[in-house]
Amino acid sequence: MKRSCIIKKVIFIAIVLFVVGCKPEGTETAVLKYTVAKAFPHDKTAFTQGLVIEYGRLFESTGQEGTSWIAEVDITSGKQDKKVLLDSSYFGEGITILGNKIYQLTWKSKVGFVYDVTNFQKVNEFTYSYEGWGITHNNKNLIVSDGTHKIHFLDTATLKEVNTIEVKQNAIPVDKLNELEYIDGYLFANRWMTNEVLKIDIATGAVVGKLDLSQLAVEANQANNSADVLNGIAYEKKSGLMLVTGKGWPFLFALRLEE
Ligand SMILES: [Ca+2]
Protein backbone atom coordinates (compact mmCIF):
# COMPACT_ATOMS: atom_id res chain seq x y z
CA MET A 1 0.00 0.00 0.00
CA LYS A 2 1.32 3.41 -0.92
CA ARG A 3 2.13 5.83 1.89
CA SER A 4 -0.51 8.35 0.71
CA CYS A 5 -3.07 5.59 0.66
CA ILE A 6 -2.20 4.62 4.24
CA ILE A 7 -2.52 8.24 5.35
CA LYS A 8 -5.95 8.51 3.65
CA LYS A 9 -7.04 5.30 5.36
CA VAL A 10 -5.88 6.55 8.79
CA ILE A 11 -7.70 9.85 8.26
CA PHE A 12 -10.86 7.99 7.19
CA ILE A 13 -10.77 5.75 10.29
CA ALA A 14 -10.13 8.79 12.51
CA ILE A 15 -13.17 10.56 11.03
CA VAL A 16 -15.36 7.46 11.50
CA LEU A 17 -14.23 7.10 15.13
CA PHE A 18 -14.89 10.80 15.73
CA VAL A 19 -18.38 10.66 14.26
CA VAL A 20 -19.28 7.43 16.07
CA GLY A 21 -17.87 8.78 19.33
CA CYS A 22 -19.80 12.05 19.14
CA LYS A 23 -23.19 12.26 20.79
CA PRO A 24 -25.69 14.81 19.52
CA GLU A 25 -25.44 18.00 21.51
CA GLY A 26 -27.69 18.40 24.55
CA THR A 27 -28.74 14.78 24.91
CA GLU A 28 -26.78 13.86 28.01
CA THR A 29 -29.14 12.40 30.61
CA ALA A 30 -27.68 12.58 34.09
CA VAL A 31 -28.68 9.98 36.64
CA LEU A 32 -29.93 12.06 39.57
CA LYS A 33 -29.16 10.84 43.06
CA TYR A 34 -31.20 11.47 46.17
CA THR A 35 -31.43 10.77 49.86
CA VAL A 36 -34.65 10.32 51.83
CA ALA A 37 -34.73 13.09 54.42
CA LYS A 38 -37.95 11.90 55.97
CA ALA A 39 -41.00 9.71 55.34
CA PHE A 40 -44.42 11.01 56.34
CA PRO A 41 -47.74 9.11 56.48
CA HIS A 42 -50.00 9.42 53.43
CA ASP A 43 -53.63 8.34 52.99
CA LYS A 44 -53.48 5.02 51.16
CA THR A 45 -57.01 5.55 49.87
CA ALA A 46 -55.95 8.75 48.09
CA PHE A 47 -55.71 8.27 44.32
CA THR A 48 -53.14 11.05 44.12
CA GLN A 49 -53.06 13.16 40.98
CA GLY A 50 -51.58 16.46 42.09
CA LEU A 51 -49.26 17.58 44.86
CA VAL A 52 -48.10 21.11 45.56
CA ILE A 53 -46.65 23.19 48.40
CA GLU A 54 -47.61 26.84 48.61
CA TYR A 55 -47.48 29.27 51.56
CA GLY A 56 -45.61 26.48 53.42
CA ARG A 57 -48.78 24.36 53.20
CA LEU A 58 -49.31 21.07 51.38
CA PHE A 59 -52.20 20.61 48.94
CA GLU A 60 -53.24 17.42 47.19
CA SER A 61 -55.73 16.49 44.49
CA THR A 62 -57.07 13.05 43.67
CA GLY A 63 -58.83 11.28 40.83
CA GLN A 64 -61.42 8.74 39.78
CA GLU A 65 -65.09 9.48 39.49
CA GLY A 66 -66.65 9.98 42.91
CA THR A 67 -63.34 10.21 44.80
CA SER A 68 -61.89 13.33 43.22
CA TRP A 69 -61.15 15.99 45.79
CA ILE A 70 -58.81 18.85 46.61
CA ALA A 71 -57.54 19.02 50.16
CA GLU A 72 -55.07 20.76 52.36
CA VAL A 73 -53.03 18.00 53.98
CA ASP A 74 -51.36 18.07 57.37
CA ILE A 75 -47.96 16.80 56.39
CA THR A 76 -47.02 15.26 59.71
CA SER A 77 -50.23 13.24 60.13
CA GLY A 78 -51.33 12.84 56.50
CA LYS A 79 -54.84 13.93 57.53
CA GLN A 80 -56.79 15.94 54.98
CA ASP A 81 -59.02 18.91 55.28
CA LYS A 82 -61.07 18.27 52.17
CA LYS A 83 -62.17 21.48 50.60
CA VAL A 84 -63.66 20.52 47.24
CA LEU A 85 -65.29 17.23 46.23
CA LEU A 86 -65.84 17.12 42.49
CA ASP A 87 -69.12 16.04 41.00
CA SER A 88 -68.88 12.31 40.24
CA SER A 89 -69.10 13.03 36.51
CA TYR A 90 -65.53 14.38 36.70
CA PHE A 91 -62.22 12.53 37.07
CA GLY A 92 -59.90 14.99 38.82
CA GLU A 93 -56.28 15.42 37.84
CA GLY A 94 -53.41 17.74 38.77
CA ILE A 95 -53.49 21.04 40.65
CA THR A 96 -51.22 24.06 40.88
CA ILE A 97 -51.47 27.31 42.84
CA LEU A 98 -50.64 30.71 41.38
CA GLY A 99 -51.74 34.19 42.44
CA ASN A 100 -54.00 32.89 45.24
CA LYS A 101 -55.85 30.67 42.80
CA ILE A 102 -55.92 26.89 42.55
CA TYR A 103 -56.04 25.51 39.03
CA GLN A 104 -57.38 21.97 38.69
CA LEU A 105 -57.48 19.77 35.60
CA THR A 106 -59.90 16.99 34.80
CA TRP A 107 -58.90 13.98 32.74
CA LYS A 108 -61.15 13.49 29.73
CA SER A 109 -63.79 16.16 30.34
CA LYS A 110 -61.37 18.75 28.92
CA VAL A 111 -62.43 21.30 31.49
CA GLY A 112 -60.37 22.91 34.23
CA PHE A 113 -61.58 24.63 37.38
CA VAL A 114 -60.18 27.69 39.15
CA TYR A 115 -60.73 28.27 42.87
CA ASP A 116 -59.92 31.09 45.25
CA VAL A 117 -57.38 29.50 47.60
CA THR A 118 -58.57 31.59 50.54
CA ASN A 119 -62.09 30.12 50.55
CA PHE A 120 -62.00 27.39 47.87
CA GLN A 121 -64.91 28.96 46.03
CA LYS A 122 -64.92 28.22 42.31
CA VAL A 123 -64.27 31.43 40.41
CA ASN A 124 -63.70 30.28 36.84
CA GLU A 125 -63.61 27.38 34.38
CA PHE A 126 -61.49 26.86 31.29
CA THR A 127 -61.39 24.33 28.49
CA TYR A 128 -58.65 22.60 26.53
CA SER A 129 -58.57 20.25 23.57
CA TYR A 130 -56.52 17.40 25.07
CA GLU A 131 -56.62 15.17 28.12
CA GLY A 132 -55.68 16.88 31.36
CA TRP A 133 -52.97 15.11 33.38
CA GLY A 134 -50.44 17.22 35.32
CA ILE A 135 -50.16 20.95 35.92
CA THR A 136 -47.58 23.32 37.37
CA HIS A 137 -46.39 26.88 36.60
CA ASN A 138 -43.23 28.93 36.19
CA ASN A 139 -44.85 32.20 37.33
CA LYS A 140 -45.22 33.11 33.66
CA ASN A 141 -47.37 30.29 32.29
CA LEU A 142 -49.44 27.40 33.50
CA ILE A 143 -47.67 24.25 32.30
CA VAL A 144 -49.81 21.22 31.47
CA SER A 145 -49.17 17.59 30.52
CA ASP A 146 -51.69 15.53 28.53
CA GLY A 147 -50.34 11.98 28.86
CA THR A 148 -48.29 12.19 25.68
CA HIS A 149 -44.81 13.67 25.17
CA LYS A 150 -46.29 17.16 24.69
CA ILE A 151 -46.24 19.92 27.27
CA HIS A 152 -48.63 22.86 26.88
CA PHE A 153 -48.00 26.40 28.08
CA LEU A 154 -51.09 28.48 28.90
CA ASP A 155 -51.41 32.21 29.32
CA THR A 156 -52.33 32.79 32.96
CA ALA A 157 -54.80 35.55 32.12
CA THR A 158 -56.68 34.04 29.17
CA LEU A 159 -55.93 30.36 30.02
CA LYS A 160 -55.36 29.84 26.30
CA GLU A 161 -52.42 27.92 24.88
CA VAL A 162 -49.43 30.04 23.87
CA ASN A 163 -46.75 27.42 23.29
CA THR A 164 -45.98 23.69 23.34
CA ILE A 165 -42.78 21.69 23.64
CA GLU A 166 -42.10 18.05 22.81
CA VAL A 167 -40.19 16.13 25.44
CA LYS A 168 -37.48 13.91 24.01
CA GLN A 169 -34.57 11.86 25.21
CA ASN A 170 -31.86 11.37 22.62
CA ALA A 171 -34.32 12.73 20.05
CA ILE A 172 -36.88 10.03 20.91
CA PRO A 173 -40.24 11.27 22.25
CA VAL A 174 -40.90 10.41 25.89
CA ASP A 175 -44.62 9.94 26.44
CA LYS A 176 -46.93 9.33 29.42
CA LEU A 177 -45.74 12.48 31.20
CA ASN A 178 -47.92 12.90 34.24
CA GLU A 179 -47.63 14.94 37.44
CA LEU A 180 -45.42 18.00 37.09
CA GLU A 181 -43.40 20.38 39.21
CA TYR A 182 -41.40 23.35 38.04
CA ILE A 183 -38.22 23.59 40.09
CA ASP A 184 -35.46 26.16 39.60
CA GLY A 185 -35.80 26.52 35.85
CA TYR A 186 -36.50 22.87 35.07
CA LEU A 187 -39.67 20.89 34.62
CA PHE A 188 -39.87 17.68 36.63
CA ALA A 189 -42.37 15.07 35.47
CA ASN A 190 -43.15 11.64 36.73
CA ARG A 191 -43.85 9.21 33.95
CA TRP A 192 -47.01 7.10 34.24
CA MET A 193 -46.44 3.38 34.80
CA THR A 194 -42.80 3.92 35.70
CA ASN A 195 -40.96 4.86 38.86
CA GLU A 196 -39.05 7.59 37.08
CA VAL A 197 -39.06 11.33 37.53
CA LEU A 198 -37.59 13.16 34.56
CA LYS A 199 -35.79 16.50 34.66
CA ILE A 200 -36.62 18.41 31.51
CA ASP A 201 -35.03 21.46 29.89
CA ILE A 202 -38.08 23.67 29.55
CA ALA A 203 -36.72 25.56 26.54
CA THR A 204 -35.87 22.56 24.38
CA GLY A 205 -37.89 19.69 25.87
CA ALA A 206 -34.72 17.62 26.25
CA VAL A 207 -34.61 15.19 29.15
CA VAL A 208 -31.44 16.18 31.00
CA GLY A 209 -31.80 14.08 34.14
CA LYS A 210 -33.56 11.05 35.47
CA LEU A 211 -34.47 10.07 39.02
CA ASP A 212 -35.15 6.39 39.66
CA LEU A 213 -37.57 6.02 42.58
CA SER A 214 -38.05 2.25 42.27
CA GLN A 215 -36.90 1.68 45.84
CA LEU A 216 -39.60 4.01 47.18
CA ALA A 217 -42.22 2.15 45.13
CA VAL A 218 -41.01 -1.14 46.67
CA GLU A 219 -41.43 0.30 50.16
CA ALA A 220 -44.91 1.62 49.30
CA ASN A 221 -45.95 -1.77 47.92
CA GLN A 222 -44.57 -3.64 50.91
CA ALA A 223 -46.73 -1.48 53.20
CA ASN A 224 -49.81 -1.58 50.95
CA ASN A 225 -49.99 -4.32 48.34
CA SER A 226 -52.68 -2.44 46.45
CA ALA A 227 -50.48 0.66 46.11
CA ASP A 228 -50.60 2.00 42.56
CA VAL A 229 -48.04 3.98 40.60
CA LEU A 230 -45.75 6.82 41.58
CA ASN A 231 -47.62 10.11 41.13
CA GLY A 232 -47.13 13.42 42.85
CA ILE A 233 -44.21 15.82 43.05
CA ALA A 234 -44.08 18.96 45.18
CA TYR A 235 -41.18 21.22 46.01
CA GLU A 236 -40.54 23.21 49.16
CA LYS A 237 -38.26 26.04 48.12
CA LYS A 238 -37.24 27.06 51.62
CA SER A 239 -35.91 23.62 52.59
CA GLY A 240 -35.01 22.53 49.06
CA LEU A 241 -36.87 19.27 49.64
CA MET A 242 -38.83 17.45 46.97
CA LEU A 243 -41.91 15.60 48.18
CA VAL A 244 -43.07 12.55 46.26
CA THR A 245 -45.84 10.02 46.73
CA GLY A 246 -48.07 7.76 44.66
CA LYS A 247 -51.62 6.61 44.19
CA GLY A 248 -52.45 4.60 47.28
CA TRP A 249 -48.96 4.99 48.69
CA PRO A 250 -49.00 4.94 52.50
CA PHE A 251 -45.96 7.24 52.55
CA LEU A 252 -45.01 10.64 51.33
CA PHE A 253 -41.26 10.91 51.02
CA ALA A 254 -39.21 14.09 51.45
CA LEU A 255 -36.16 13.80 49.21
CA ARG A 256 -33.02 15.83 48.96
CA LEU A 257 -31.56 15.74 45.48
CA GLU A 258 -27.79 15.53 45.36
CA GLU A 259 -25.89 17.96 43.18
CA1 LIG B 1 -46.88 19.07 41.47
Coordinates of C-alpha atoms and ligand atoms in Angstrom, one line a residue:
M1 CA 0.0 0.0 0.0
K2 CA 1.3 3.4 -0.9
R3 CA 2.1 5.8 1.9
S4 CA -0.5 8.4 0.7
C5 CA -3.1 5.6 0.7
I6 CA -2.2 4.6 4.2
I7 CA -2.5 8.2 5.3
K8 CA -5.9 8.5 3.7
K9 CA -7.0 5.3 5.4
V10 CA -5.9 6.6 8.8
I11 CA -7.7 9.9 8.3
F12 CA -10.9 8.0 7.2
I13 CA -10.8 5.8 10.3
A14 CA -10.1 8.8 12.5
I15 CA -13.2 10.6 11.0
V16 CA -15.4 7.5 11.5
L17 CA -14.2 7.1 15.1
F18 CA -14.9 10.8 15.7
V19 CA -18.4 10.7 14.3
V20 CA -19.3 7.4 16.1
G21 CA -17.9 8.8 19.3
C22 CA -19.8 12.0 19.1
K23 CA -23.2 12.3 20.8
P24 CA -25.7 14.8 19.5
E25 CA -25.4 18.0 21.5
G26 CA -27.7 18.4 24.6
T27 CA -28.7 14.8 24.9
E28 CA -26.8 13.9 28.0
T29 CA -29.1 12.4 30.6
A30 CA -27.7 12.6 34.1
V31 CA -28.7 10.0 36.6
L32 CA -29.9 12.1 39.6
K33 CA -29.2 10.8 43.1
Y34 CA -31.2 11.5 46.2
T35 CA -31.4 10.8 49.9
V36 CA -34.7 10.3 51.8
A37 CA -34.7 13.1 54.4
K38 CA -38.0 11.9 56.0
A39 CA -41.0 9.7 55.3
F40 CA -44.4 11.0 56.3
P41 CA -47.7 9.1 56.5
H42 CA -50.0 9.4 53.4
D43 CA -53.6 8.3 53.0
K44 CA -53.5 5.0 51.2
T45 CA -57.0 5.6 49.9
A46 CA -56.0 8.8 48.1
F47 CA -55.7 8.3 44.3
T48 CA -53.1 11.1 44.1
Q49 CA -53.1 13.2 41.0
G50 CA -51.6 16.5 42.1
L51 CA -49.3 17.6 44.9
V52 CA -48.1 21.1 45.6
I53 CA -46.6 23.2 48.4
E54 CA -47.6 26.8 48.6
Y55 CA -47.5 29.3 51.6
G56 CA -45.6 26.5 53.4
R57 CA -48.8 24.4 53.2
L58 CA -49.3 21.1 51.4
F59 CA -52.2 20.6 48.9
E60 CA -53.2 17.4 47.2
S61 CA -55.7 16.5 44.5
T62 CA -57.1 13.1 43.7
G63 CA -58.8 11.3 40.8
Q64 CA -61.4 8.7 39.8
E65 CA -65.1 9.5 39.5
G66 CA -66.7 10.0 42.9
T67 CA -63.3 10.2 44.8
S68 CA -61.9 13.3 43.2
W69 CA -61.1 16.0 45.8
I70 CA -58.8 18.8 46.6
A71 CA -57.5 19.0 50.2
E72 CA -55.1 20.8 52.4
V73 CA -53.0 18.0 54.0
D74 CA -51.4 18.1 57.4
I75 CA -48.0 16.8 56.4
T76 CA -47.0 15.3 59.7
S77 CA -50.2 13.2 60.1
G78 CA -51.3 12.8 56.5
K79 CA -54.8 13.9 57.5
Q80 CA -56.8 15.9 55.0
D81 CA -59.0 18.9 55.3
K82 CA -61.1 18.3 52.2
K83 CA -62.2 21.5 50.6
V84 CA -63.7 20.5 47.2
L85 CA -65.3 17.2 46.2
L86 CA -65.8 17.1 42.5
D87 CA -69.1 16.0 41.0
S88 CA -68.9 12.3 40.2
S89 CA -69.1 13.0 36.5
Y90 CA -65.5 14.4 36.7
F91 CA -62.2 12.5 37.1
G92 CA -59.9 15.0 38.8
E93 CA -56.3 15.4 37.8
G94 CA -53.4 17.7 38.8
I95 CA -53.5 21.0 40.7
T96 CA -51.2 24.1 40.9
I97 CA -51.5 27.3 42.8
L98 CA -50.6 30.7 41.4
G99 CA -51.7 34.2 42.4
N100 CA -54.0 32.9 45.2
K101 CA -55.9 30.7 42.8
I102 CA -55.9 26.9 42.6
Y103 CA -56.0 25.5 39.0
Q104 CA -57.4 22.0 38.7
L105 CA -57.5 19.8 35.6
T106 CA -59.9 17.0 34.8
W107 CA -58.9 14.0 32.7
K108 CA -61.2 13.5 29.7
S109 CA -63.8 16.2 30.3
K110 CA -61.4 18.8 28.9
V111 CA -62.4 21.3 31.5
G112 CA -60.4 22.9 34.2
F113 CA -61.6 24.6 37.4
V114 CA -60.2 27.7 39.1
Y115 CA -60.7 28.3 42.9
D116 CA -59.9 31.1 45.2
V117 CA -57.4 29.5 47.6
T118 CA -58.6 31.6 50.5
N119 CA -62.1 30.1 50.6
F120 CA -62.0 27.4 47.9
Q121 CA -64.9 29.0 46.0
K122 CA -64.9 28.2 42.3
V123 CA -64.3 31.4 40.4
N124 CA -63.7 30.3 36.8
E125 CA -63.6 27.4 34.4
F126 CA -61.5 26.9 31.3
T127 CA -61.4 24.3 28.5
Y128 CA -58.7 22.6 26.5
S129 CA -58.6 20.2 23.6
Y130 CA -56.5 17.4 25.1
E131 CA -56.6 15.2 28.1
G132 CA -55.7 16.9 31.4
W133 CA -53.0 15.1 33.4
G134 CA -50.4 17.2 35.3
I135 CA -50.2 21.0 35.9
T136 CA -47.6 23.3 37.4
H137 CA -46.4 26.9 36.6
N138 CA -43.2 28.9 36.2
N139 CA -44.8 32.2 37.3
K140 CA -45.2 33.1 33.7
N141 CA -47.4 30.3 32.3
L142 CA -49.4 27.4 33.5
I143 CA -47.7 24.2 32.3
V144 CA -49.8 21.2 31.5
S145 CA -49.2 17.6 30.5
D146 CA -51.7 15.5 28.5
G147 CA -50.3 12.0 28.9
T148 CA -48.3 12.2 25.7
H149 CA -44.8 13.7 25.2
K150 CA -46.3 17.2 24.7
I151 CA -46.2 19.9 27.3
H152 CA -48.6 22.9 26.9
F153 CA -48.0 26.4 28.1
L154 CA -51.1 28.5 28.9
D155 CA -51.4 32.2 29.3
T156 CA -52.3 32.8 33.0
A157 CA -54.8 35.5 32.1
T158 CA -56.7 34.0 29.2
L159 CA -55.9 30.4 30.0
K160 CA -55.4 29.8 26.3
E161 CA -52.4 27.9 24.9
V162 CA -49.4 30.0 23.9
N163 CA -46.7 27.4 23.3
T164 CA -46.0 23.7 23.3
I165 CA -42.8 21.7 23.6
E166 CA -42.1 18.0 22.8
V167 CA -40.2 16.1 25.4
K168 CA -37.5 13.9 24.0
Q169 CA -34.6 11.9 25.2
N170 CA -31.9 11.4 22.6
A171 CA -34.3 12.7 20.0
I172 CA -36.9 10.0 20.9
P173 CA -40.2 11.3 22.2
V174 CA -40.9 10.4 25.9
D175 CA -44.6 9.9 26.4
K176 CA -46.9 9.3 29.4
L177 CA -45.7 12.5 31.2
N178 CA -47.9 12.9 34.2
E179 CA -47.6 14.9 37.4
L180 CA -45.4 18.0 37.1
E181 CA -43.4 20.4 39.2
Y182 CA -41.4 23.4 38.0
I183 CA -38.2 23.6 40.1
D184 CA -35.5 26.2 39.6
G185 CA -35.8 26.5 35.8
Y186 CA -36.5 22.9 35.1
L187 CA -39.7 20.9 34.6
F188 CA -39.9 17.7 36.6
A189 CA -42.4 15.1 35.5
N190 CA -43.2 11.6 36.7
R191 CA -43.9 9.2 34.0
W192 CA -47.0 7.1 34.2
M193 CA -46.4 3.4 34.8
T194 CA -42.8 3.9 35.7
N195 CA -41.0 4.9 38.9
E196 CA -39.1 7.6 37.1
V197 CA -39.1 11.3 37.5
L198 CA -37.6 13.2 34.6
K199 CA -35.8 16.5 34.7
I200 CA -36.6 18.4 31.5
D201 CA -35.0 21.5 29.9
I202 CA -38.1 23.7 29.5
A203 CA -36.7 25.6 26.5
T204 CA -35.9 22.6 24.4
G205 CA -37.9 19.7 25.9
A206 CA -34.7 17.6 26.2
V207 CA -34.6 15.2 29.1
V208 CA -31.4 16.2 31.0
G209 CA -31.8 14.1 34.1
K210 CA -33.6 11.0 35.5
L211 CA -34.5 10.1 39.0
D212 CA -35.2 6.4 39.7
L213 CA -37.6 6.0 42.6
S214 CA -38.1 2.2 42.3
Q215 CA -36.9 1.7 45.8
L216 CA -39.6 4.0 47.2
A217 CA -42.2 2.1 45.1
V218 CA -41.0 -1.1 46.7
E219 CA -41.4 0.3 50.2
A220 CA -44.9 1.6 49.3
N221 CA -46.0 -1.8 47.9
Q222 CA -44.6 -3.6 50.9
A223 CA -46.7 -1.5 53.2
N224 CA -49.8 -1.6 51.0
N225 CA -50.0 -4.3 48.3
S226 CA -52.7 -2.4 46.5
A227 CA -50.5 0.7 46.1
D228 CA -50.6 2.0 42.6
V229 CA -48.0 4.0 40.6
L230 CA -45.7 6.8 41.6
N231 CA -47.6 10.1 41.1
G232 CA -47.1 13.4 42.9
I233 CA -44.2 15.8 43.1
A234 CA -44.1 19.0 45.2
Y235 CA -41.2 21.2 46.0
E236 CA -40.5 23.2 49.2
K237 CA -38.3 26.0 48.1
K238 CA -37.2 27.1 51.6
S239 CA -35.9 23.6 52.6
G240 CA -35.0 22.5 49.1
L241 CA -36.9 19.3 49.6
M242 CA -38.8 17.5 47.0
L243 CA -41.9 15.6 48.2
V244 CA -43.1 12.5 46.3
T245 CA -45.8 10.0 46.7
G246 CA -48.1 7.8 44.7
K247 CA -51.6 6.6 44.2
G248 CA -52.5 4.6 47.3
W249 CA -49.0 5.0 48.7
P250 CA -49.0 4.9 52.5
F251 CA -46.0 7.2 52.5
L252 CA -45.0 10.6 51.3
F253 CA -41.3 10.9 51.0
A254 CA -39.2 14.1 51.5
L255 CA -36.2 13.8 49.2
R256 CA -33.0 15.8 49.0
L257 CA -31.6 15.7 45.5
E258 CA -27.8 15.5 45.4
E259 CA -25.9 18.0 43.2
Ligands
CA1 CA -46.9 19.1 41.5

